[in-house]
Amino acid sequence: ETGVTQTPRHLVMGMTNKKSLKCEQHLGHNAMYWYKQSAKKPLELMFVYNFKEQTENNSVPSRFSPECPNSSHLFLHLHTLQPEDSALYLCASSQDPGVNEQFFGPGTRLTVL
Amino acid sequence: DAKTTQPPSMDCAEGRAANLPCNHSTISGNEYVYWYRQIHSQGPQYIIHGLKNNETNEMASLIITEDRKSSTLILPHATLRDTAVYYCIVRPAGGGNKLTFGTGTQLKVEL
């Protein structure tokens, strides 16, 4: 139990669906992240939020839309995804920007049909 | 950021020490060595980090060579639950939020 929770843990969606992934951290951290991990590939950083402001978008397609309403919650809104977007989506948090000890959630296993 | 090189896989008998090497020959003076691990289908877990002195915590020990060009993560008494992919990452302290995970070392602990 890392103090970072993600829901749902598993998600199957069609290419025309709209869904959202939710992340919540109970650690009082100020920075939150979305990562993508495709099969047999290293983790890829997608987005970074520091004090609720997006500070990094790692060339992520617009069909992925992040939202950070407060320092404890982070969402990833999904629409018109492709089968190649099937992956494990991981959320993480750290105390402050620049702190490299990141705490990860268990991830959401996404399958796009 | 300095590039790291790790063996793709290692085996270790349960109860024995697991020594995981990492080469980072281009490391800069202000860069720390971080270790994370990822158990299958879970999120990565921070283990330890260090600059130039050896470090120890409840999970592991980190030995950094004097020239800082390589390091070894030591799990003193490996258990089956230590089976995971171990990542060595080099980053400056306060260097922003971008942790770059490579392919790591798949450690398999066996009976």
CSV table of C-alpha atoms in Angstrom, one decimal:
chain,number,residue,atom,x,y,z
A,1,GLU,CA,0.0,0.0,0.0
A,2,THR,CA,1.8,3.1,-1.3
A,3,GLY,CA,-0.8,5.7,-0.5
A,4,VAL,CA,-1.7,6.1,-4.2
A,5,THR,CA,-4.9,4.5,-5.4
A,6,GLN,CA,-6.1,4.0,-8.9
A,7,THR,CA,-9.6,3.1,-10.2
A,8,PRO,CA,-10.6,1.1,-12.1
A,9,ARG,CA,-7.9,-1.6,-11.9
A,10,HIS,CA,-9.1,-3.1,-15.2
A,11,LEU,CA,-10.9,-1.5,-18.1
A,12,VAL,CA,-12.1,-2.8,-21.4
A,13,MET,CA,-13.4,-0.2,-23.9
A,14,GLY,CA,-14.3,0.1,-27.5
A,15,MET,CA,-12.7,2.6,-29.8
A,16,THR,CA,-15.7,4.9,-29.8
A,17,ASN,CA,-16.1,4.9,-26.0
A,18,LYS,CA,-15.3,7.7,-23.6
A,19,LYS,CA,-13.9,6.7,-20.2
A,20,SER,CA,-11.8,8.2,-17.4
A,21,LEU,CA,-9.1,6.8,-15.1
A,22,LYS,CA,-8.9,8.1,-11.6
A,23,CYS,CA,-5.9,8.5,-9.3
A,24,GLU,CA,-5.9,9.7,-5.7
A,25,GLN,CA,-2.9,10.2,-3.4
A,26,HIS,CA,-3.2,10.3,0.4
A,27,LEU,CA,0.3,11.5,1.0
A,28,GLY,CA,0.0,15.2,0.9
A,29,HIS,CA,2.2,15.4,-2.2
A,30,ASN,CA,2.3,18.3,-4.6
A,31,ALA,CA,3.4,16.6,-7.8
A,32,MET,CA,1.5,13.9,-9.7
A,33,TYR,CA,2.3,11.9,-12.9
A,34,TRP,CA,0.7,9.7,-15.5
A,35,TYR,CA,2.9,6.9,-17.1
A,36,LYS,CA,2.1,4.4,-19.8
A,37,GLN,CA,3.6,0.9,-19.8
A,38,SER,CA,3.0,-1.1,-23.0
A,39,ALA,CA,3.9,-4.8,-23.1
A,40,LYS,CA,7.6,-5.4,-23.2
A,41,LYS,CA,8.4,-1.7,-23.2
A,42,PRO,CA,9.8,0.6,-20.6
A,43,LEU,CA,7.6,3.0,-18.7
A,44,GLU,CA,6.9,6.2,-20.6
A,45,LEU,CA,6.1,9.5,-18.9
A,46,MET,CA,3.0,11.1,-20.2
A,47,PHE,CA,2.0,14.0,-18.1
A,48,VAL,CA,3.3,15.9,-15.0
A,49,TYR,CA,1.4,18.1,-12.7
A,50,ASN,CA,3.0,20.3,-10.1
A,51,PHE,CA,0.7,22.2,-7.7
A,52,LYS,CA,-2.2,21.4,-10.0
A,53,GLU,CA,-0.6,22.9,-13.0
A,54,GLN,CA,0.5,20.8,-16.0
A,55,THR,CA,4.2,21.2,-16.4
A,56,GLU,CA,5.0,18.3,-18.8
A,57,ASN,CA,3.2,16.8,-21.8
A,58,ASN,CA,5.4,14.3,-23.4
A,59,SER,CA,4.0,14.6,-26.9
A,60,VAL,CA,0.9,12.6,-25.9
A,61,PRO,CA,-1.9,12.4,-28.5
A,62,SER,CA,-5.0,14.6,-27.8
A,63,ARG,CA,-7.2,11.5,-27.3
A,64,PHE,CA,-5.6,11.4,-23.8
A,65,SER,CA,-6.8,14.4,-21.7
A,66,PRO,CA,-5.5,14.8,-18.2
A,67,GLU,CA,-7.2,16.8,-15.4
A,68,CYS,CA,-6.0,17.7,-12.0
A,69,PRO,CA,-8.7,19.4,-10.0
A,70,ASN,CA,-6.6,19.5,-6.8
A,71,SER,CA,-3.3,18.2,-5.5
A,72,SER,CA,-4.8,14.9,-4.4
A,73,HIS,CA,-6.6,13.9,-7.5
A,74,LEU,CA,-5.6,13.2,-11.1
A,75,PHE,CA,-7.7,12.0,-13.9
A,76,LEU,CA,-7.0,10.7,-17.4
A,77,HIS,CA,-9.9,11.2,-19.8
A,78,LEU,CA,-9.9,8.8,-22.7
A,79,HIS,CA,-11.8,9.1,-26.0
A,80,THR,CA,-11.6,7.5,-29.4
A,81,LEU,CA,-8.6,5.3,-28.4
A,82,GLN,CA,-6.9,2.9,-30.7
A,83,PRO,CA,-6.0,-0.8,-29.9
A,84,GLU,CA,-2.3,0.2,-29.6
A,85,ASP,CA,-3.3,2.3,-26.6
A,86,SER,CA,-3.9,-0.9,-24.7
A,87,ALA,CA,-1.4,-0.8,-21.8
A,88,LEU,CA,-0.9,-0.4,-18.1
A,89,TYR,CA,-1.5,3.2,-17.0
A,90,LEU,CA,0.3,4.1,-13.9
A,91,CYS,CA,-0.2,7.1,-11.6
A,92,ALA,CA,2.5,8.4,-9.3
A,93,SER,CA,3.1,11.3,-6.9
A,94,SER,CA,6.1,12.9,-5.2
A,95,GLN,CA,6.4,15.4,-2.4
A,96,ASP,CA,7.5,18.3,-4.5
A,97,PRO,CA,8.6,19.0,-8.1
A,98,GLY,CA,12.1,17.8,-8.5
A,99,VAL,CA,11.9,15.1,-5.8
A,100,ASN,CA,12.8,11.9,-7.5
A,101,GLU,CA,11.3,9.5,-4.9
A,102,GLN,CA,8.0,8.8,-6.6
A,103,PHE,CA,5.2,6.7,-5.2
A,104,PHE,CA,3.3,4.7,-7.7
A,105,GLY,CA,-0.3,3.4,-7.7
A,106,PRO,CA,-1.1,-0.2,-8.8
A,107,GLY,CA,-2.1,0.9,-12.3
A,108,THR,CA,-5.1,0.5,-14.5
A,109,ARG,CA,-4.9,-2.3,-17.1
A,110,LEU,CA,-6.6,-0.9,-20.2
A,111,THR,CA,-7.7,-3.0,-23.2
A,112,VAL,CA,-9.0,-1.2,-26.3
A,113,LEU,CA,-11.0,-3.4,-28.6
B,1,ASP,CA,20.9,12.5,-18.0
B,2,ALA,CA,23.6,9.9,-17.7
B,3,LYS,CA,22.8,6.6,-19.4
B,4,THR,CA,22.8,3.4,-17.4
B,5,THR,CA,23.5,-0.2,-18.4
B,6,GLN,CA,22.1,-3.2,-16.6
B,7,PRO,CA,22.2,-7.0,-17.3
B,8,PRO,CA,18.8,-8.0,-18.7
B,9,SER,CA,18.3,-10.9,-16.2
B,10,MET,CA,19.8,-12.5,-13.1
B,11,ASP,CA,18.9,-15.5,-11.0
B,12,CYS,CA,19.4,-15.8,-7.2
B,13,ALA,CA,18.7,-18.6,-4.7
B,14,GLU,CA,16.3,-17.7,-1.9
B,15,GLY,CA,18.1,-16.7,1.2
B,16,ARG,CA,21.3,-15.7,-0.6
B,17,ALA,CA,22.4,-12.1,-1.4
B,18,ALA,CA,21.3,-10.7,-4.7
B,19,ASN,CA,23.9,-8.3,-6.2
B,20,LEU,CA,22.5,-6.2,-9.0
B,21,PRO,CA,25.1,-4.2,-11.0
B,22,CYS,CA,24.6,-1.0,-12.9
B,23,ASN,CA,27.1,0.9,-15.0
B,24,HIS,CA,26.8,4.7,-15.3
B,25,SER,CA,30.2,5.7,-16.7
B,26,THR,CA,29.0,9.2,-17.9
B,27,ILE,CA,27.5,10.2,-14.5
B,28,SER,CA,27.9,13.8,-13.6
B,29,GLY,CA,29.0,15.1,-10.3
B,30,ASN,CA,25.6,16.3,-9.2
B,31,GLU,CA,23.7,13.2,-10.3
B,32,TYR,CA,22.3,10.7,-7.8
B,33,VAL,CA,21.8,6.9,-8.4
B,34,TYR,CA,18.2,5.8,-7.8
B,35,TRP,CA,16.9,2.2,-7.7
B,36,TYR,CA,13.3,1.2,-8.2
B,37,ARG,CA,11.8,-2.2,-8.7
B,38,GLN,CA,8.6,-3.4,-10.3
B,39,ILE,CA,6.9,-6.6,-9.3
B,40,HIS,CA,4.9,-8.1,-12.1
B,41,SER,CA,1.7,-6.2,-12.9
B,42,GLN,CA,2.3,-3.7,-10.1
B,43,GLY,CA,3.6,-0.1,-10.1
B,44,PRO,CA,7.3,0.6,-9.5
B,45,GLN,CA,8.5,0.9,-6.0
B,46,TYR,CA,11.3,3.2,-4.8
B,47,ILE,CA,14.1,1.3,-3.1
B,48,ILE,CA,17.1,3.6,-2.4
B,49,HIS,CA,19.3,6.3,-3.7
B,50,GLY,CA,22.8,7.7,-3.2
B,51,LEU,CA,25.3,10.2,-4.4
B,52,LYS,CA,28.7,8.8,-3.5
B,53,ASN,CA,28.6,7.2,-0.1
B,54,ASN,CA,27.2,3.8,0.4
B,55,GLU,CA,23.6,3.7,1.7
B,56,THR,CA,21.5,1.2,3.5
B,57,ASN,CA,17.9,1.1,4.5
B,58,GLU,CA,15.4,-1.6,5.5
B,59,MET,CA,15.1,-2.9,1.9
B,60,ALA,CA,18.6,-2.9,0.5
B,61,SER,CA,22.1,-1.6,0.4
B,62,LEU,CA,23.6,0.6,-2.3
B,63,ILE,CA,27.4,0.4,-3.0
B,64,ILE,CA,28.8,3.1,-5.3
B,65,THR,CA,32.3,2.8,-6.6
B,66,GLU,CA,34.8,5.5,-5.7
B,67,ASP,CA,34.8,6.8,-9.3
B,68,ARG,CA,31.0,6.7,-9.3
B,69,LYS,CA,31.0,5.0,-12.7
B,70,SER,CA,29.1,1.9,-11.4
B,71,SER,CA,27.0,0.8,-8.5
B,72,THR,CA,25.6,-2.4,-7.0
B,73,LEU,CA,22.2,-2.9,-5.3
B,74,ILE,CA,22.4,-5.6,-2.7
B,75,LEU,CA,19.4,-7.5,-1.4
B,76,PRO,CA,21.1,-9.2,1.6
B,77,HIS,CA,18.7,-12.2,1.9
B,78,ALA,CA,16.6,-12.5,-1.2
B,79,THR,CA,13.1,-14.0,-1.0
B,80,LEU,CA,10.7,-15.2,-3.6
B,81,ARG,CA,8.8,-11.9,-3.2
B,82,ASP,CA,11.9,-10.0,-4.4
B,83,THR,CA,11.4,-11.4,-7.9
B,84,ALA,CA,10.9,-8.2,-10.0
B,85,VAL,CA,12.4,-6.0,-12.6
B,86,TYR,CA,15.0,-3.7,-11.0
B,87,TYR,CA,15.7,-0.3,-12.5
B,88,CYS,CA,18.8,1.8,-12.0
B,89,ILE,CA,18.2,5.5,-12.8
B,90,VAL,CA,20.6,8.4,-12.7
B,91,ARG,CA,19.2,11.9,-12.0
B,92,PRO,CA,20.3,15.2,-10.6
B,93,ALA,CA,18.7,16.0,-7.2
B,94,GLY,CA,16.1,18.6,-7.9
B,95,GLY,CA,16.4,17.9,-11.5
B,96,GLY,CA,12.8,18.0,-12.3
B,97,ASN,CA,10.2,15.3,-12.4
B,98,LYS,CA,11.4,13.2,-15.3
B,99,LEU,CA,12.5,9.7,-14.2
B,100,THR,CA,13.6,7.7,-17.3
B,101,PHE,CA,13.0,4.0,-16.8
B,102,GLY,CA,15.1,1.7,-19.0
B,103,THR,CA,14.6,-2.0,-19.4
B,104,GLY,CA,16.1,-2.9,-16.1
B,105,THR,CA,17.2,-6.3,-14.7
B,106,GLN,CA,14.7,-9.1,-14.3
B,107,LEU,CA,15.7,-10.8,-11.0
B,108,LYS,CA,14.3,-14.2,-10.5
B,109,VAL,CA,14.6,-15.6,-7.0
B,110,GLU,CA,14.3,-19.4,-6.9
B,111,LEU,CA,14.0,-22.0,-4.1
